[in-house]
Short mmCIF file of C-alpha atoms in Angstrom, two decimals:
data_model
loop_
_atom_site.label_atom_id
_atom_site.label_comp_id
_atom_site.label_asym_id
_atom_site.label_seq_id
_atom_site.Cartn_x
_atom_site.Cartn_y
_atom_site.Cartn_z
CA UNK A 26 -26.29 77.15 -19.83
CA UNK A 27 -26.98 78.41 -16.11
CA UNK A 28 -23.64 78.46 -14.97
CA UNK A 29 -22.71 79.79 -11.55
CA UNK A 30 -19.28 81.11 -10.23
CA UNK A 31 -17.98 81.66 -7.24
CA UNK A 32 -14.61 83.60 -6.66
CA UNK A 33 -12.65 83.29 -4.76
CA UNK A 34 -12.62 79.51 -4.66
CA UNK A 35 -10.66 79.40 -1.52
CA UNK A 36 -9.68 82.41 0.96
CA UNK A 37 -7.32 81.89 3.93
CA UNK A 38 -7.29 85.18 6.03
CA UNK A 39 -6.72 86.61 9.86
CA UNK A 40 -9.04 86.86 13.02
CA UNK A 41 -10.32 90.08 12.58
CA UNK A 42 -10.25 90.72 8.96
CA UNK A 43 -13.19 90.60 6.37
CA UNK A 44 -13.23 89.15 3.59
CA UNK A 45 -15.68 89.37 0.27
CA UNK A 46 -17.08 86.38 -1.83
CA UNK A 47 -18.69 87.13 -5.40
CA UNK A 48 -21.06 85.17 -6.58
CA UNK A 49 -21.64 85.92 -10.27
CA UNK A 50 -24.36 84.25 -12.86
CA UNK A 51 -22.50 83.98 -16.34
CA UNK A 52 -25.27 83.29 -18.99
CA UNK A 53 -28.62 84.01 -17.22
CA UNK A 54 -30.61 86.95 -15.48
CA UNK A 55 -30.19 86.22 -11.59
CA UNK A 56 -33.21 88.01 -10.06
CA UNK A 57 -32.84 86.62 -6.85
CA UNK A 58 -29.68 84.81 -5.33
CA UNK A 59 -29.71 82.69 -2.06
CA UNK A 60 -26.67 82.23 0.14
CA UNK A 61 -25.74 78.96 2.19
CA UNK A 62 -23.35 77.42 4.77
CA UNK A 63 -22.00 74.22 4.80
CA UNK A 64 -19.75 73.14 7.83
CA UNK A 65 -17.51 70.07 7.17
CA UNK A 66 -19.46 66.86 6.60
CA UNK A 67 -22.45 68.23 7.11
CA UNK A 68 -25.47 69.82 5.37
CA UNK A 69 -26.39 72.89 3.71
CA UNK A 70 -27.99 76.03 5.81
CA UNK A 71 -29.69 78.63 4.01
CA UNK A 72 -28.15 82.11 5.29
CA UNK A 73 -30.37 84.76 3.40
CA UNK A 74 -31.77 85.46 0.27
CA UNK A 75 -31.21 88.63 -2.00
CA UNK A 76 -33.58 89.81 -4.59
CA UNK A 77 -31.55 92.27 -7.08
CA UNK A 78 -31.77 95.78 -5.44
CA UNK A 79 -33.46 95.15 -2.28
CA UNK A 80 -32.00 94.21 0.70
CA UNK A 81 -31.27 90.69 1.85
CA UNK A 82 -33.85 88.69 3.71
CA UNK A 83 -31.78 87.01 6.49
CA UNK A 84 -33.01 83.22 8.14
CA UNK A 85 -33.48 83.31 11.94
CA UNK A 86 -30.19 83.27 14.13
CA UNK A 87 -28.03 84.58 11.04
CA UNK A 88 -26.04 88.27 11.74
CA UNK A 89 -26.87 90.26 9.28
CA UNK A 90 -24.70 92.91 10.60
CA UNK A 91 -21.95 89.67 10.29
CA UNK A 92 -23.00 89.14 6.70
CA UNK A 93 -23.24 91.64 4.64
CA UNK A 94 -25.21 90.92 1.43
CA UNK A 95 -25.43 92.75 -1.86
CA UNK A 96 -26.86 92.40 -4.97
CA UNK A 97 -26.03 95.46 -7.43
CA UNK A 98 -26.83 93.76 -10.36
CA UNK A 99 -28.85 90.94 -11.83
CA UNK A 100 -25.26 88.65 -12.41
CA UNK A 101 -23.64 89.46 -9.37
CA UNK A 102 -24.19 89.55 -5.37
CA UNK A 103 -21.79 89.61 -2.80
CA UNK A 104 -21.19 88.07 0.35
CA UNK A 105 -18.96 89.96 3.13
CA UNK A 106 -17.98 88.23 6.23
CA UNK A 107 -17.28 91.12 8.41
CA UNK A 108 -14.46 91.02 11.11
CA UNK A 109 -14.32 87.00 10.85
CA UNK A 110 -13.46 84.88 13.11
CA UNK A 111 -12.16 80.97 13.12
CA UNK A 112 -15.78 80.02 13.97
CA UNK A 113 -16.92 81.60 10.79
CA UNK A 114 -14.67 78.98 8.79
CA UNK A 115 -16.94 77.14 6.33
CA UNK A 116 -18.03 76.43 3.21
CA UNK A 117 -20.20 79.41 1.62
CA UNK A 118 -22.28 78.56 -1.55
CA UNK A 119 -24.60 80.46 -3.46
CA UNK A 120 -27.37 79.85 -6.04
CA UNK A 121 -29.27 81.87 -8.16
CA UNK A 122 -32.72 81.69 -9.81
CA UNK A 123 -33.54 83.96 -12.98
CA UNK A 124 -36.70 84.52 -14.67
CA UNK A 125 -36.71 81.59 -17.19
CA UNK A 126 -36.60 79.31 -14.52
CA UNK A 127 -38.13 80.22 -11.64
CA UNK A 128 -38.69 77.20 -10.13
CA UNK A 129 -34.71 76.01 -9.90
CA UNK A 130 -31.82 76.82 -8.60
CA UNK A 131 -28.02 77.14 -10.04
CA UNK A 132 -25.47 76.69 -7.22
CA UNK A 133 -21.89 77.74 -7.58
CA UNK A 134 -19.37 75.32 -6.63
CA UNK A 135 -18.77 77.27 -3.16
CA UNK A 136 -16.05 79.25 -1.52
CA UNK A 137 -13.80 77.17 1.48
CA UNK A 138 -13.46 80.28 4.41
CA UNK A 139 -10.61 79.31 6.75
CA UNK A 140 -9.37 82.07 9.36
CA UNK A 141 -6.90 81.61 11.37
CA UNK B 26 -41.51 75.45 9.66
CA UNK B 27 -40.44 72.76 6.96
CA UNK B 28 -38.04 70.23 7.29
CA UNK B 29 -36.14 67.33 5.67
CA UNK B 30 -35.18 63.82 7.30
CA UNK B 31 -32.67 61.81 5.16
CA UNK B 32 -32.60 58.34 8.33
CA UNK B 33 -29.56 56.92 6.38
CA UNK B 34 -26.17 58.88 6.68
CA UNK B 35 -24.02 55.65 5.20
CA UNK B 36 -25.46 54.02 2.79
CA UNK B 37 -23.17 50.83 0.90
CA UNK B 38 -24.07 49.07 -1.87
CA UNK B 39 -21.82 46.58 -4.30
CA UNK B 40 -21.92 48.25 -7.78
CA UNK B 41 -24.37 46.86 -10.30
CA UNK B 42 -26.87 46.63 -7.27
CA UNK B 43 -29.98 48.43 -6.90
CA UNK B 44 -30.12 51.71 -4.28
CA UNK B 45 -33.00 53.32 -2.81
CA UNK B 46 -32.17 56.71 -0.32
CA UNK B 47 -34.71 57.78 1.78
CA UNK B 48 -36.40 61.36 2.14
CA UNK B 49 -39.33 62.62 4.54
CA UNK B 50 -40.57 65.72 4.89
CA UNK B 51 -42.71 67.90 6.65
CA UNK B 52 -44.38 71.09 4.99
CA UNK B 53 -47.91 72.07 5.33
CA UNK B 54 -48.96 72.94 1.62
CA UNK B 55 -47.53 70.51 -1.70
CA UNK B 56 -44.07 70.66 -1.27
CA UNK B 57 -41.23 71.22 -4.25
CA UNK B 58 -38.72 68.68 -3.79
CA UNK B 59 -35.15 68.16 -5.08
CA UNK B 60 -32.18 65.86 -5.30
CA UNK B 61 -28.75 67.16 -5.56
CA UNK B 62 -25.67 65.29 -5.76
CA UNK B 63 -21.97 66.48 -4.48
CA UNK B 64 -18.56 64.88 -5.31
CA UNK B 65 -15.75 65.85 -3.34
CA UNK B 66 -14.38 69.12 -4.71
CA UNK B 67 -17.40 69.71 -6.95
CA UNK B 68 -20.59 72.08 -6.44
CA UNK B 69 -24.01 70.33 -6.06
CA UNK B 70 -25.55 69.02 -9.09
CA UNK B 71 -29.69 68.61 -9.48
CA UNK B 72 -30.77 64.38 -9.89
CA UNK B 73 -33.95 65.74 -10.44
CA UNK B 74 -37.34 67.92 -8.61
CA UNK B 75 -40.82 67.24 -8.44
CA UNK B 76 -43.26 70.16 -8.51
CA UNK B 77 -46.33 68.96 -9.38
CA UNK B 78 -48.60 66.15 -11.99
CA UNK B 79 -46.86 62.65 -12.56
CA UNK B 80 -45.24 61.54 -8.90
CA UNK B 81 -42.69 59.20 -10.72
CA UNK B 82 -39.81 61.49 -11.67
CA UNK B 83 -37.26 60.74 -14.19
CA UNK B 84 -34.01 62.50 -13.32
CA UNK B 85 -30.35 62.37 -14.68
CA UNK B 86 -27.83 58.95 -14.54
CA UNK B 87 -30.48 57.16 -14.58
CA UNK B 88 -32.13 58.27 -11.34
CA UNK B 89 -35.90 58.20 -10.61
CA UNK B 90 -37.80 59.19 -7.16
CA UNK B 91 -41.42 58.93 -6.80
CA UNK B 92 -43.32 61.26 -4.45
CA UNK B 93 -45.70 59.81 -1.70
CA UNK B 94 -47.78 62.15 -0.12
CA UNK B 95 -49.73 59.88 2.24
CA UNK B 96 -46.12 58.92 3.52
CA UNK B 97 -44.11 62.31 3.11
CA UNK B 98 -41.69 60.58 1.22
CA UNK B 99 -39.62 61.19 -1.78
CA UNK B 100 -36.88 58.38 -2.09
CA UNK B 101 -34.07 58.20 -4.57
CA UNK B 102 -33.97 55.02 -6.25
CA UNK B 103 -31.76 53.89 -9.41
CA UNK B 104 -31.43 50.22 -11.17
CA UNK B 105 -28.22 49.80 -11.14
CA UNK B 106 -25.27 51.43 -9.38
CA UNK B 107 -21.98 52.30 -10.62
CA UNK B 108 -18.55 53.42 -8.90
CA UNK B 109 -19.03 57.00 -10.10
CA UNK B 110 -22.22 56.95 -8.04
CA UNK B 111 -20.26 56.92 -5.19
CA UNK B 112 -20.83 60.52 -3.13
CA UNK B 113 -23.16 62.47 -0.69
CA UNK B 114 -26.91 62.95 -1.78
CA UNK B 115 -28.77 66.06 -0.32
CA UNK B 116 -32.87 65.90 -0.72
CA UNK B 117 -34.32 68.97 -0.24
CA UNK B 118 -37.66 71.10 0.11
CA UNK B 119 -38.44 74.18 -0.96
CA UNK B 120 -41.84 76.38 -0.32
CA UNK B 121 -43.38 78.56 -3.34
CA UNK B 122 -42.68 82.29 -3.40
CA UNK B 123 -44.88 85.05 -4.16
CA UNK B 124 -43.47 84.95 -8.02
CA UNK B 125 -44.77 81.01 -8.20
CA UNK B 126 -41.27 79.55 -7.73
CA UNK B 127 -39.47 77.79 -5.22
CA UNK B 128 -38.20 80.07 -2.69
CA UNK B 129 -34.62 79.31 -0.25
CA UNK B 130 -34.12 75.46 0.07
CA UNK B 131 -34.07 73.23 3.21
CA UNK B 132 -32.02 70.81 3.03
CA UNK B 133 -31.70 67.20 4.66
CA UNK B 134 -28.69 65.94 6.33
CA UNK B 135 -27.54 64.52 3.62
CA UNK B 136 -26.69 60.37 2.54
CA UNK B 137 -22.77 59.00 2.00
CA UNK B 138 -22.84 56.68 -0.90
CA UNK B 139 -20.29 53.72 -0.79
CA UNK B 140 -20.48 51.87 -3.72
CA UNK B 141 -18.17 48.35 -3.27
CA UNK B 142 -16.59 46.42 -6.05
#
């Protein structure tokens, strides 16, 4: 139980474009949903967190405007990096917390962003 | 604002030895801690958390990490290593939300595990 997907697994796309990662919780009730970045060898940064139909709570020094959160529904919230650029390459992971257990989180198994 | 320390970023140890990996932190109320573990290609899995009661915790794999509070500390420790050990360790902290869970986590730097034949 409390699996976690992440789709697409890998994206490769343009200066300029934007691109959309899912995040979807496949056997449990995600009530709230964090997002994170991971740069190559190095550690995990939360981004914002998204409690299912409010708006995302963005950490300090993250563009909100750049990231575009939604959560719709309690198995799925979206991440959109808007007009990306090669600096926004990373590794983008979420995790999700439902109501059974509150207390931990289910990460996906993340989303490599590479623009050229 | 809270914050993890992980001091070792290699850490190499011949298998069948014993490891410990360290952890500090700095939060101002009781902390809820973690241990995650990611292999190359593969999303981060939880060792184990401490919340609250006993401070010796009993995770998967045979991993244990005991919670000092006089010391900030939560290290990672395990008996006896094997070669499927071998990958990076993340502690992390989180604070308690307004529901009673743990809210976004902070993670440390992280700790490269070498295991050698």
């Amino acid at each position: 139980g409390a699996v976690v997907s992440q789709h697409p697994s890998w994206v490769i796309c343009k200066s300029g474009t934007s691109v959309k990662i899912e995040c979807r919780s496949l056997d449990f009730q995600a009530t709230t949903m964090f997002w994170y970045r991971q740069f190559p060898k190095q550690s995990l940064m939360l981004m914002a967190t998204s409690n299912e139909g409010s708006k995302a709570t963005y950490e300090q020094g993250v563009e909100k405007d750049k990231f575009l959160i939604n959560h719709a529904s309690l198995t799925l919230s979206t991440l959109t990096v808007t007009s990306a650029h090669p600096e926004d390459s990373s590794f983008y992971i979420c995790s999700a917390r439902g109501l059974v257990s509150y207390n931990e989180q289910f990460f996906g198994p993340g989303t490599r962003l590479t623009v050229l | 604002a809270q914050s993890v320390t992980q001091p070792d970023i290699h850490i190499t140890v011949s298998e069948g030895a014993s490891l410990e990996l360290r952890c500090n932190y700095s939060y101002g109320a009781t902390p809820y801690l973690f241990w995650y573990v990611q292999s190359p290609g593969q999303g981060l899995q939880l060792l184990l958390k401490y919340f609250s009661g006993d401070t010796l915790v009993q995770g998967i794999k045979g991993f244990e990490a005991e919670f000092k509070r006089s010391q900030s500390s939560f290290n990672l420790r395990k008996p006896s290593v094997h070669w499927s050990d071998a990958a990076e360790y993340f502690c992390a902290v989180a604070s308690m939300y307004s529901g009673g869970g743990a809210d976004g986590l902070t993670f440390g730097k992280g700790t490269h595990l070498i295991i050698q034949p």
